[in-house]
Amino acid sequence: MLLSVVVPCFNEADSLELLHAKVTAEVAAAGEDFEVIYVDDGSSDDTLIVMRKLAESDDRVRYVSFSRNFGKESAMLAGLKHATGDAVILMDADLQHPPALIPRMVELHRQGLDQVVARRNRQGDKFVRTALSRAFYRLVNRWIEVRLVDGAGDFRLLSRPVVDSILAMPEYNRFSKAMFAWVGFDIAFIEYENVARHGGATSWSFGKLLNYAMDGLLSFNNKPLRLAIYLGLAMTSVALLYMLWIIGQATVFGNDSPGYVTLLTAVVGLGGLNMMVLGVIGEYVGRIYYEAKKRPHFLLKEAHLPAATSEGRPPAQRTAAGAEPYDLVGQPR
Ligand code: UDP
Ligand code: MG
C-alpha cells in the first residue's frame, strides 16, 4: 500500500521542517510506503524554499506551488489531485494535527474503514468561540441533510474510493467538511486533545469564520430559499389579517385614520425583509455565477511531481510550471 500525506501550507516556513521529520517518523512507524505532498498556497514567506530543500534531501517529497493564495480548500484539492496513494492523509502544517495519530489511522484503514477522522476536543479554545461553534453545529445539522461533527476537521485518512469521489465533485464553492460527510463510506472517529499552533499565526479572523458559517448554511442546500417563501407567506397572512381588522373597525366605529406609526413600521419592516430575501437569492445567484465561469480551482507556478515507478521514486528534480505534461490547472475532469 502506498500512503500519501497531503499538507496545505500557507506561510508555514516555521513549522515545515519539524512537521516533515515527525510525519516521516510516524508513517514509517505505521510500516507503509509513502509520499508527502506539500501544497504551497501562495505563501509570502520562505515556505516554498523550505519545500525545495525538503524535496532535495528526501525523494518521497513532492510539492506544488500556487501562483497566488487560493485558500485552503483549493490547496487540499490540489493535494488530493496529485496524490497517487491508495490512501491519503490530509493534515495541517502547523502541527495542530498530531502526527502521532497516523499509525492508528492507518491501522483502522487496514481494518477496512474508508474515512478515519481525527476529532479534536475544544480544550483551550476561547469560551465565546466554543459556544458559537456549538450553536453553529446545532443549526447546521438541523439545516443540511448531511451530519457535521463538532471538532471533526480536515485531519483525516481517506481511502482511494473516497478521494476519487471527492475529485469527482467539480464545484467551485467547496465546503469540504460537508463534502466529506456527503460522500459517505465507512467512517470512524478518533479523539485527540486540542493543540496550540506551532509558530506562525492563524489566518482565521472572526469575520472569516462568520462567512465560513454562512457558507456552511448556504452552500449545501436550498432551504434558505424555501424559508424565504414561508417568511413571505407568513408576512402576507399577518398583513391580510391586520387589514381585515382595520376594515372591520372602520365599518363599526367609523374611520379616524390614525395609523401613521403602523404604516411607517410596516414600510420599514417590509423593506428590510425584502432586502434580506433578495440577499439570500443574491447569494445563490452569486454561487451560480462562480460555477458558470468554470474557472480552475488553482494555478501552479511550480511543481515537483516525480512520477512513481515500480523501483521507487526517481531522485528529486525541480520542474518549472509548463515544462511537464501533467495538469497544471486545477480543473477536475
Ligand atoms: N492554509 C492554506 N491556505 C490558506 C489558509 C490556510 O493552505 O489560505 C493552511 C495552513 O497553512 C494550515 C491549514 O491550512 O496548514 C490550517 O490553517 P490555520 O492553522 O490557519 O487554520 P486553523 O487551524 O486555525 O483552523
Ligand atoms: Mg491551525
Tab-separated table of N, CA and C in Angstrom, residues 82-158:
chain	number	residue	atom	x	y	z
A	82	HIS	N	-3.103	15.421	-6.867
A	82	HIS	CA	-1.774	14.954	-7.229
A	82	HIS	C	-1.298	13.768	-6.393
A	83	ALA	N	-2.123	13.365	-5.438
A	83	ALA	CA	-1.749	12.213	-4.615
A	83	ALA	C	-1.915	10.938	-5.424
A	84	THR	N	-0.945	10.031	-5.317
A	84	THR	CA	-1.030	8.782	-6.071
A	84	THR	C	-1.294	7.594	-5.156
A	85	GLY	N	-1.403	7.848	-3.850
A	85	GLY	CA	-1.504	6.764	-2.881
A	85	GLY	C	-2.808	5.994	-2.918
A	86	ASP	N	-2.799	4.821	-2.285
A	86	ASP	CA	-4.014	4.021	-2.139
A	86	ASP	C	-4.876	4.577	-1.018
A	87	ALA	N	-4.246	5.378	-0.173
A	87	ALA	CA	-4.981	6.104	0.850
A	87	ALA	C	-4.276	7.448	1.037
A	88	VAL	N	-5.036	8.452	1.415
A	88	VAL	CA	-4.472	9.788	1.570
A	88	VAL	C	-4.763	10.298	2.969
A	89	ILE	N	-3.753	10.861	3.602
A	89	ILE	CA	-3.970	11.515	4.890
A	89	ILE	C	-3.862	13.017	4.673
A	90	LEU	N	-4.914	13.730	5.067
A	90	LEU	CA	-4.916	15.191	4.967
A	90	LEU	C	-4.536	15.757	6.319
A	91	MET	N	-3.576	16.667	6.354
A	91	MET	CA	-3.298	17.297	7.641
A	91	MET	C	-2.745	18.707	7.500
A	92	ASP	N	-2.911	19.505	8.563
A	92	ASP	CA	-2.420	20.878	8.569
A	92	ASP	C	-0.920	20.902	8.800
A	93	ALA	N	-0.307	22.022	8.411
A	93	ALA	CA	1.137	22.137	8.532
A	93	ALA	C	1.567	22.676	9.891
A	94	ASP	N	0.625	23.192	10.680
A	94	ASP	CA	1.021	23.917	11.887
A	94	ASP	C	1.152	23.030	13.124
A	95	LEU	N	1.164	21.708	12.914
A	95	LEU	CA	1.319	20.734	13.993
A	95	LEU	C	0.143	20.730	14.962
A	96	GLN	N	-0.976	21.303	14.541
A	96	GLN	CA	-2.183	21.201	15.358
A	96	GLN	C	-2.837	19.838	15.155
A	97	HIS	N	-2.429	19.177	14.096
A	97	HIS	CA	-2.894	17.816	13.853
A	97	HIS	C	-1.761	16.860	14.219
A	98	PRO	N	-1.819	16.257	15.400
A	98	PRO	CA	-0.682	15.473	15.891
A	98	PRO	C	-0.345	14.289	14.974
A	99	PRO	N	0.862	14.277	14.411
A	99	PRO	CA	1.260	13.174	13.529
A	99	PRO	C	1.226	11.826	14.253
A	100	ALA	N	1.272	11.866	15.598
A	100	ALA	CA	1.271	10.620	16.361
A	100	ALA	C	0.004	9.802	16.125
A	101	LEU	N	-1.050	10.442	15.595
A	101	LEU	CA	-2.295	9.704	15.352
A	101	LEU	C	-2.237	8.864	14.082
A	102	ILE	N	-1.217	9.124	13.244
A	102	ILE	CA	-1.183	8.486	11.924
A	102	ILE	C	-1.192	6.951	11.992
A	103	PRO	N	-0.338	6.332	12.836
A	103	PRO	CA	-0.352	4.860	12.867
A	103	PRO	C	-1.741	4.289	13.178
A	104	ARG	N	-2.442	4.937	14.126
A	104	ARG	CA	-3.779	4.466	14.499
A	104	ARG	C	-4.744	4.605	13.303
A	105	MET	N	-4.623	5.724	12.588
A	105	MET	CA	-5.492	5.927	11.421
A	105	MET	C	-5.250	4.833	10.386
A	106	VAL	N	-3.961	4.572	10.136
A	106	VAL	CA	-3.613	3.564	9.134
A	106	VAL	C	-4.134	2.203	9.569
A	107	GLU	N	-4.006	1.925	10.869
A	107	GLU	CA	-4.474	0.660	11.426
A	107	GLU	C	-5.975	0.485	11.151
A	108	LEU	N	-6.746	1.527	11.443
A	108	LEU	CA	-8.195	1.448	11.224
A	108	LEU	C	-8.519	1.294	9.735
A	109	HIS	N	-7.713	1.947	8.914
A	109	HIS	CA	-7.928	1.815	7.471
A	109	HIS	C	-7.668	0.381	7.019
A	110	ARG	N	-6.637	-0.220	7.598
A	110	ARG	CA	-6.340	-1.616	7.253
A	110	ARG	C	-7.498	-2.530	7.620
A	111	GLN	N	-8.227	-2.126	8.676
A	111	GLN	CA	-9.380	-2.933	9.071
A	111	GLN	C	-10.580	-2.698	8.168
A	112	GLY	N	-10.397	-1.863	7.148
A	112	GLY	CA	-11.452	-1.733	6.151
A	112	GLY	C	-12.237	-0.434	6.180
A	113	LEU	N	-11.839	0.534	7.025
A	113	LEU	CA	-12.579	1.786	7.069
A	113	LEU	C	-12.095	2.739	5.979
A	114	ASP	N	-13.039	3.449	5.375
A	114	ASP	CA	-12.692	4.323	4.261
A	114	ASP	C	-12.338	5.740	4.684
A	115	GLN	N	-12.927	6.191	5.782
A	115	GLN	CA	-12.577	7.516	6.291
A	115	GLN	C	-12.271	7.365	7.774
A	116	VAL	N	-11.077	7.753	8.159
A	116	VAL	CA	-10.750	7.783	9.578
A	116	VAL	C	-10.547	9.245	9.944
A	117	VAL	N	-11.430	9.748	10.781
A	117	VAL	CA	-11.458	11.175	11.058
A	117	VAL	C	-10.943	11.445	12.457
A	118	ALA	N	-9.942	12.317	12.559
A	118	ALA	CA	-9.455	12.718	13.872
A	118	ALA	C	-10.325	13.860	14.360
A	119	ARG	N	-10.781	13.718	15.588
A	119	ARG	CA	-11.729	14.686	16.115
A	119	ARG	C	-11.150	15.328	17.354
A	120	ARG	N	-11.011	16.648	17.336
A	120	ARG	CA	-10.381	17.304	18.478
A	120	ARG	C	-11.436	17.746	19.475
A	121	ASN	N	-11.041	17.796	20.752
A	121	ASN	CA	-11.932	18.429	21.723
A	121	ASN	C	-11.650	19.925	21.683
A	122	ARG	N	-12.386	20.689	22.440
A	122	ARG	CA	-12.248	22.138	22.332
A	122	ARG	C	-11.479	22.745	23.493
A	123	GLN	N	-10.638	21.921	24.124
A	123	GLN	CA	-9.868	22.393	25.268
A	123	GLN	C	-8.965	23.562	24.871
A	124	GLY	N	-8.993	24.625	25.666
A	124	GLY	CA	-8.106	25.754	25.418
A	124	GLY	C	-8.685	26.766	24.447
A	125	ASP	N	-9.797	26.428	23.790
A	125	ASP	CA	-10.449	27.400	22.919
A	125	ASP	C	-11.124	28.470	23.774
A	126	LYS	N	-11.266	29.667	23.189
A	126	LYS	CA	-11.960	30.716	23.923
A	126	LYS	C	-13.422	30.318	24.101
A	127	PHE	N	-13.975	30.709	25.265
A	127	PHE	CA	-15.327	30.304	25.603
A	127	PHE	C	-16.340	30.743	24.550
A	128	VAL	N	-16.227	32.018	24.138
A	128	VAL	CA	-17.187	32.558	23.178
A	128	VAL	C	-17.143	31.749	21.883
A	129	ARG	N	-15.924	31.446	21.462
A	129	ARG	CA	-15.761	30.729	20.206
A	129	ARG	C	-16.346	29.313	20.298
A	130	THR	N	-16.116	28.668	21.445
A	130	THR	CA	-16.684	27.333	21.647
A	130	THR	C	-18.200	27.384	21.581
A	131	ALA	N	-18.773	28.376	22.288
A	131	ALA	CA	-20.233	28.491	22.325
A	131	ALA	C	-20.779	28.733	20.915
A	132	LEU	N	-20.108	29.633	20.185
A	132	LEU	CA	-20.563	29.942	18.823
A	132	LEU	C	-20.474	28.709	17.924
A	133	SER	N	-19.366	27.958	18.082
A	133	SER	CA	-19.212	26.752	17.265
A	133	SER	C	-20.319	25.756	17.556
A	134	ARG	N	-20.603	25.586	18.847
A	134	ARG	CA	-21.671	24.652	19.232
A	134	ARG	C	-22.968	25.058	18.560
A	135	ALA	N	-23.292	26.363	18.680
A	135	ALA	CA	-24.539	26.874	18.097
A	135	ALA	C	-24.553	26.614	16.597
A	136	PHE	N	-23.402	26.842	15.981
A	136	PHE	CA	-23.301	26.643	14.532
A	136	PHE	C	-23.608	25.193	14.155
A	137	TYR	N	-22.991	24.258	14.881
A	137	TYR	CA	-23.202	22.844	14.533
A	137	TYR	C	-24.645	22.418	14.753
A	138	ARG	N	-25.260	22.968	15.834
A	138	ARG	CA	-26.649	22.606	16.083
A	138	ARG	C	-27.517	23.100	14.920
A	139	LEU	N	-27.262	24.354	14.538
A	139	LEU	CA	-28.055	24.969	13.469
A	139	LEU	C	-27.852	24.226	12.146
A	140	VAL	N	-26.585	24.013	11.821
A	140	VAL	CA	-26.258	23.482	10.507
A	140	VAL	C	-26.763	22.034	10.387
A	141	ASN	N	-26.714	21.284	11.493
A	141	ASN	CA	-27.161	19.896	11.415
A	141	ASN	C	-28.670	19.772	11.305
A	142	ARG	N	-29.380	20.778	11.813
A	142	ARG	CA	-30.818	20.769	11.624
A	142	ARG	C	-31.134	21.147	10.181
A	143	TRP	N	-30.241	21.880	9.588
A	143	TRP	CA	-30.476	22.580	8.345
A	143	TRP	C	-30.123	21.729	7.128
A	144	ILE	N	-28.907	21.185	7.093
A	144	ILE	CA	-28.474	20.483	5.879
A	144	ILE	C	-28.603	18.978	6.062
A	145	GLU	N	-28.630	18.272	4.962
A	145	GLU	CA	-29.006	16.853	5.047
A	145	GLU	C	-27.858	15.950	5.473
A	146	VAL	N	-26.613	16.427	5.417
A	146	VAL	CA	-25.519	15.606	5.925
A	146	VAL	C	-25.226	16.016	7.367
A	147	ARG	N	-24.618	15.107	8.122
A	147	ARG	CA	-24.331	15.426	9.523
A	147	ARG	C	-22.893	15.878	9.702
A	148	LEU	N	-22.707	17.063	10.244
A	148	LEU	CA	-21.356	17.540	10.542
A	148	LEU	C	-21.074	17.273	12.019
A	149	VAL	N	-19.864	16.887	12.315
A	149	VAL	CA	-19.498	16.549	13.688
A	149	VAL	C	-18.578	17.632	14.235
A	150	ASP	N	-18.941	18.175	15.390
A	150	ASP	CA	-18.139	19.220	16.019
A	150	ASP	C	-16.736	18.689	16.304
A	151	GLY	N	-15.727	19.461	15.911
A	151	GLY	CA	-14.353	19.056	16.194
A	151	GLY	C	-13.740	18.177	15.114
A	152	ALA	N	-14.574	17.637	14.227
A	152	ALA	CA	-14.028	16.835	13.131
A	152	ALA	C	-13.641	17.787	12.008
A	153	GLY	N	-12.355	17.916	11.788
A	153	GLY	CA	-11.885	18.875	10.790
A	153	GLY	C	-11.351	18.173	9.572
A	154	ASP	N	-10.273	18.710	9.038
A	154	ASP	CA	-9.722	18.144	7.809
A	154	ASP	C	-8.630	17.115	8.065
A	155	PHE	N	-8.340	16.855	9.328
A	155	PHE	CA	-7.331	15.835	9.628
A	155	PHE	C	-7.999	14.472	9.517
A	156	ARG	N	-7.769	13.798	8.402
A	156	ARG	CA	-8.436	12.515	8.202
A	156	ARG	C	-7.711	11.674	7.174
A	157	LEU	N	-7.953	10.392	7.271
A	157	LEU	CA	-7.438	9.481	6.257
A	157	LEU	C	-8.585	9.141	5.311
A	158	LEU	N	-8.304	9.203	4.030
A	158	LEU	CA	-9.326	8.880	3.029
A	158	LEU	C	-8.832	7.728	2.166
